[in-house]
Amino acid sequence: MNDCKISFIICSNKEKELADCMWYLNRLKVPPGMEMEVIVINQADGLAKAYNQAMQESDAKYKVYLHQDVFIIHQEFIRDLISVFCSSADIGVIGMAGAEEMPDSGCWFDSQKQIGALMERSTGKMRIIQVEDFAGNYQEVDVVDGLLLATQYDVEWREDIFDGWHFYDVSCCYEFKQKGKKVVIPKQKQPWCVHWSQTYGVDAVYEQYQEKFVKEYLEN
């Protein structure tokens, strides 16, 4: 593993969103001595499978798995992200928003203890979500959302169960925790990212993967 390298991994099926995402990535400040790479996987069959493929291709210690509609607006993102990782070898995953406690539903956004900072427009209008009041440079949580997942260790994504587009992210968090690693959210004075998301409803496919997640991780 090259501990002087960071890899940004993106699955893409929309050229415009990818171009916008890249515009922001190209403006990030790369600390001296660090190398940055971007891996794009087009028309992926599923996120977990694609992320496993990219993980095996890259020798970067630090990997950032992000959606194509996530724009990193904090130009010191790399410096501050690595600073959090370097503060504890026990940190496995960093995310931007999530929940301190996973509810029985397996949907982190049902939690009464949400935490993080983000700009997003899932309601159709841009809004700032900022629900953090913790001391220190990070807060340990149960799970984080898959819009952006950063790691400093390679742990296999569960493509054997989550072969689509749902619950791969919270599964990732639980896989790291089973290996004794922490899932955390960094302190952000202002949101580090914009999630140019669209409104998505819960359908039968989502509920199918929700049931798989609950059975695999919560019932046991």
Tab-separated table of C-alpha atoms in Angstrom:
chain	number	residue	atom	x	y	z
A	1	MET	CA	0.000	0.000	0.000
A	2	ASN	CA	1.320	3.413	-0.987
A	3	ASP	CA	0.691	5.669	2.005
A	4	CYS	CA	1.595	8.738	-0.067
A	5	LYS	CA	-1.236	8.178	-2.529
A	6	ILE	CA	-4.985	8.860	-2.519
A	7	SER	CA	-7.411	7.405	-5.048
A	8	PHE	CA	-10.849	8.787	-5.894
A	9	ILE	CA	-13.129	6.041	-7.215
A	10	ILE	CA	-16.297	6.915	-9.130
A	11	CYS	CA	-18.946	4.840	-10.897
A	12	SER	CA	-20.453	6.804	-13.758
A	13	ASN	CA	-23.352	6.564	-16.168
A	14	LYS	CA	-23.877	10.298	-16.765
A	15	GLU	CA	-21.161	12.259	-18.532
A	16	LYS	CA	-22.347	15.681	-17.323
A	17	GLU	CA	-22.379	14.700	-13.635
A	18	LEU	CA	-18.989	13.039	-13.959
A	19	ALA	CA	-17.570	16.144	-15.633
A	20	ASP	CA	-18.858	18.319	-12.803
A	21	CYS	CA	-17.478	15.940	-10.200
A	22	MET	CA	-14.083	15.974	-11.921
A	23	TRP	CA	-14.107	19.781	-12.114
A	24	TYR	CA	-14.095	19.932	-8.314
A	25	LEU	CA	-11.614	17.079	-7.904
A	26	ASN	CA	-9.154	18.864	-10.174
A	27	ARG	CA	-9.269	21.876	-7.872
A	28	LEU	CA	-8.426	20.040	-4.672
A	29	LYS	CA	-5.098	20.957	-3.099
A	30	VAL	CA	-2.757	17.975	-3.097
A	31	PRO	CA	-0.369	18.116	-0.112
A	32	PRO	CA	3.359	18.035	-0.897
A	33	GLY	CA	4.607	14.480	-1.257
A	34	MET	CA	1.123	13.113	-1.962
A	35	GLU	CA	-0.059	11.634	-5.260
A	36	MET	CA	-3.676	11.732	-6.409
A	37	GLU	CA	-5.367	9.442	-8.913
A	38	VAL	CA	-8.941	9.094	-10.181
A	39	ILE	CA	-10.465	5.766	-11.224
A	40	VAL	CA	-13.725	5.899	-13.195
A	41	ILE	CA	-15.813	2.789	-13.790
A	42	ASN	CA	-18.428	3.303	-16.486
A	43	GLN	CA	-21.773	1.503	-16.633
A	44	ALA	CA	-21.130	-0.650	-13.570
A	45	ASP	CA	-23.349	-3.638	-12.816
A	46	GLY	CA	-23.419	-2.759	-9.117
A	47	LEU	CA	-21.510	-0.505	-6.767
A	48	ALA	CA	-19.976	-3.167	-4.511
A	49	LYS	CA	-18.657	-5.133	-7.481
A	50	ALA	CA	-17.240	-2.020	-9.138
A	51	TYR	CA	-15.654	-0.806	-5.917
A	52	ASN	CA	-13.980	-4.190	-5.396
A	53	GLN	CA	-12.573	-3.994	-8.916
A	54	ALA	CA	-11.170	-0.496	-8.369
A	55	MET	CA	-9.848	-1.389	-4.916
A	56	GLN	CA	-7.808	-4.210	-6.424
A	57	GLU	CA	-6.488	-1.973	-9.198
A	58	SER	CA	-5.161	0.758	-6.914
A	59	ASP	CA	-2.207	0.590	-4.524
A	60	ALA	CA	-3.281	3.805	-2.768
A	61	LYS	CA	-3.597	3.529	1.002
A	62	TYR	CA	-6.297	6.186	1.037
A	63	LYS	CA	-9.341	5.543	-1.144
A	64	VAL	CA	-12.384	7.770	-1.548
A	65	TYR	CA	-15.458	6.093	-3.028
A	66	LEU	CA	-17.910	8.744	-4.144
A	67	HIS	CA	-21.024	9.157	-6.239
A	68	GLN	CA	-20.724	10.976	-9.535
A	69	ASP	CA	-23.168	13.612	-8.231
A	70	VAL	CA	-20.976	14.494	-5.236
A	71	PHE	CA	-18.875	17.624	-5.580
A	72	ILE	CA	-16.083	18.144	-3.036
A	73	ILE	CA	-16.013	21.882	-2.441
A	74	HIS	CA	-13.544	21.897	0.477
A	75	GLN	CA	-10.226	22.412	-1.290
A	76	GLU	CA	-8.208	21.166	1.711
A	77	PHE	CA	-10.209	17.936	1.691
A	78	ILE	CA	-7.192	15.655	1.149
A	79	ARG	CA	-5.113	17.267	3.897
A	80	ASP	CA	-7.943	17.231	6.425
A	81	LEU	CA	-9.101	13.721	5.538
A	82	ILE	CA	-5.613	12.251	5.985
A	83	SER	CA	-5.224	14.206	9.227
A	84	VAL	CA	-8.254	12.407	10.654
A	85	PHE	CA	-6.965	9.021	9.521
A	86	CYS	CA	-3.513	9.720	10.975
A	87	SER	CA	-5.038	10.650	14.333
A	88	SER	CA	-5.942	6.989	14.949
A	89	ALA	CA	-4.984	3.709	13.292
A	90	ASP	CA	-8.347	2.379	14.491
A	91	ILE	CA	-10.289	4.573	12.039
A	92	GLY	CA	-11.371	2.526	9.050
A	93	VAL	CA	-14.084	4.596	7.350
A	94	ILE	CA	-14.806	8.317	7.120
A	95	GLY	CA	-18.125	9.640	5.817
A	96	MET	CA	-19.835	13.020	5.631
A	97	ALA	CA	-23.206	12.191	7.205
A	98	GLY	CA	-24.696	9.267	9.073
A	99	ALA	CA	-26.134	8.048	12.345
A	100	GLU	CA	-24.693	7.475	15.783
A	101	GLU	CA	-27.103	4.583	16.241
A	102	MET	CA	-28.552	2.382	13.500
A	103	PRO	CA	-32.321	1.936	13.930
A	104	ASP	CA	-33.938	-1.480	13.682
A	105	SER	CA	-35.203	-0.619	10.190
A	106	GLY	CA	-31.630	-0.692	8.850
A	107	CYS	CA	-32.167	2.768	7.303
A	108	TRP	CA	-29.765	5.225	8.895
A	109	PHE	CA	-31.916	8.228	8.003
A	110	ASP	CA	-34.647	6.847	10.301
A	111	SER	CA	-32.302	7.393	13.231
A	112	GLN	CA	-33.046	10.020	15.862
A	113	LYS	CA	-29.287	10.542	16.252
A	114	GLN	CA	-28.156	11.764	12.848
A	115	ILE	CA	-24.897	13.627	12.566
A	116	GLY	CA	-22.730	15.284	9.925
A	117	ALA	CA	-22.663	18.185	7.503
A	118	LEU	CA	-23.739	18.318	3.872
A	119	MET	CA	-25.233	20.470	1.156
A	120	GLU	CA	-27.851	18.576	-0.819
A	121	ARG	CA	-30.984	19.016	-2.924
A	122	SER	CA	-32.980	15.790	-2.574
A	123	THR	CA	-36.051	17.908	-1.821
A	124	GLY	CA	-35.604	19.792	-5.109
A	125	LYS	CA	-34.038	22.833	-3.432
A	126	MET	CA	-30.461	23.207	-2.232
A	127	ARG	CA	-30.196	23.105	1.541
A	128	ILE	CA	-27.467	22.825	4.152
A	129	ILE	CA	-27.718	19.980	6.613
A	130	GLN	CA	-25.494	20.517	9.613
A	131	VAL	CA	-26.199	18.484	12.730
A	132	GLU	CA	-22.964	18.324	14.640
A	133	ASP	CA	-21.992	19.611	18.054
A	134	PHE	CA	-19.061	17.397	18.979
A	135	ALA	CA	-15.631	18.313	20.268
A	136	GLY	CA	-12.449	17.085	18.612
A	137	ASN	CA	-11.805	16.555	14.918
A	138	TYR	CA	-14.126	13.571	14.483
A	139	GLN	CA	-17.072	11.720	15.990
A	140	GLU	CA	-17.447	7.933	15.998
A	141	VAL	CA	-20.761	6.747	14.553
A	142	ASP	CA	-22.532	3.524	13.683
A	143	VAL	CA	-22.900	4.097	9.929
A	144	VAL	CA	-22.362	6.730	7.238
A	145	ASP	CA	-24.058	7.354	3.921
A	146	GLY	CA	-22.498	6.042	0.716
A	147	LEU	CA	-22.423	9.392	-1.082
A	148	LEU	CA	-18.778	9.477	0.027
A	149	LEU	CA	-16.882	6.728	1.849
A	150	ALA	CA	-13.167	7.150	2.527
A	151	THR	CA	-10.982	4.295	3.792
A	152	GLN	CA	-7.381	3.750	4.865
A	153	TYR	CA	-7.609	-0.062	4.740
A	154	ASP	CA	-8.919	-2.411	2.070
A	155	VAL	CA	-11.898	-4.482	3.185
A	156	GLU	CA	-13.851	-6.405	0.570
A	157	TRP	CA	-17.231	-4.992	-0.402
A	158	ARG	CA	-20.030	-7.538	0.025
A	159	GLU	CA	-20.978	-7.919	-3.623
A	160	ASP	CA	-22.111	-11.467	-2.787
A	161	ILE	CA	-25.131	-9.972	-1.009
A	162	PHE	CA	-25.429	-6.388	-2.208
A	163	ASP	CA	-25.081	-6.743	-5.959
A	164	GLY	CA	-27.124	-3.667	-6.817
A	165	TRP	CA	-27.278	-0.048	-5.694
A	166	HIS	CA	-28.595	-0.171	-2.146
A	167	PHE	CA	-27.173	-0.920	1.329
A	168	TYR	CA	-23.629	-1.503	0.037
A	169	ASP	CA	-22.572	1.501	2.138
A	170	VAL	CA	-23.955	0.552	5.558
A	171	SER	CA	-22.774	-2.993	4.890
A	172	CYS	CA	-19.273	-1.579	4.366
A	173	CYS	CA	-19.461	0.149	7.744
A	174	TYR	CA	-20.451	-3.054	9.507
A	175	GLU	CA	-17.723	-5.052	7.770
A	176	PHE	CA	-15.116	-2.596	9.055
A	177	LYS	CA	-16.583	-2.624	12.556
A	178	GLN	CA	-16.490	-6.423	12.617
A	179	LYS	CA	-12.749	-6.080	12.037
A	180	GLY	CA	-12.370	-3.733	14.982
A	181	LYS	CA	-12.208	-0.493	12.993
A	182	LYS	CA	-14.107	2.709	13.659
A	183	VAL	CA	-16.542	4.555	11.412
A	184	VAL	CA	-16.324	8.326	11.912
A	185	ILE	CA	-17.509	11.690	10.643
A	186	PRO	CA	-15.018	14.595	10.603
A	187	LYS	CA	-15.764	17.934	12.153
A	188	GLN	CA	-16.735	20.322	9.372
A	189	LYS	CA	-17.100	24.017	10.105
A	190	GLN	CA	-18.744	24.215	6.701
A	191	PRO	CA	-19.895	21.211	4.622
A	192	TRP	CA	-17.068	19.648	2.663
A	193	CYS	CA	-19.357	18.319	-0.075
A	194	VAL	CA	-22.383	19.090	-2.191
A	195	HIS	CA	-24.627	16.158	-3.024
A	196	TRP	CA	-26.408	17.125	-6.235
A	197	SER	CA	-28.920	14.400	-5.567
A	198	GLN	CA	-32.383	13.795	-6.901
A	199	THR	CA	-35.427	12.556	-5.027
A	200	TYR	CA	-35.598	8.782	-4.944
A	201	GLY	CA	-38.493	6.784	-3.583
A	202	VAL	CA	-38.355	3.509	-1.692
A	203	ASP	CA	-39.419	0.703	-4.017
A	204	ALA	CA	-39.615	-3.088	-3.889
A	205	VAL	CA	-35.946	-3.462	-4.899
A	206	TYR	CA	-34.827	-1.159	-2.091
A	207	GLU	CA	-36.929	-3.090	0.401
A	208	GLN	CA	-35.421	-6.348	-0.830
A	209	TYR	CA	-31.899	-5.161	-0.010
A	210	GLN	CA	-33.103	-3.631	3.227
A	211	GLU	CA	-34.355	-7.057	4.289
A	212	LYS	CA	-31.001	-8.602	3.334
A	213	PHE	CA	-29.110	-6.037	5.399
A	214	VAL	CA	-31.262	-6.492	8.475
A	215	LYS	CA	-30.940	-10.273	8.268
A	216	GLU	CA	-27.162	-10.225	7.745
A	217	TYR	CA	-26.157	-7.601	10.301
A	218	LEU	CA	-28.938	-6.624	12.707
A	219	GLU	CA	-30.758	-9.846	13.511
A	220	ASN	CA	-27.451	-11.411	14.513
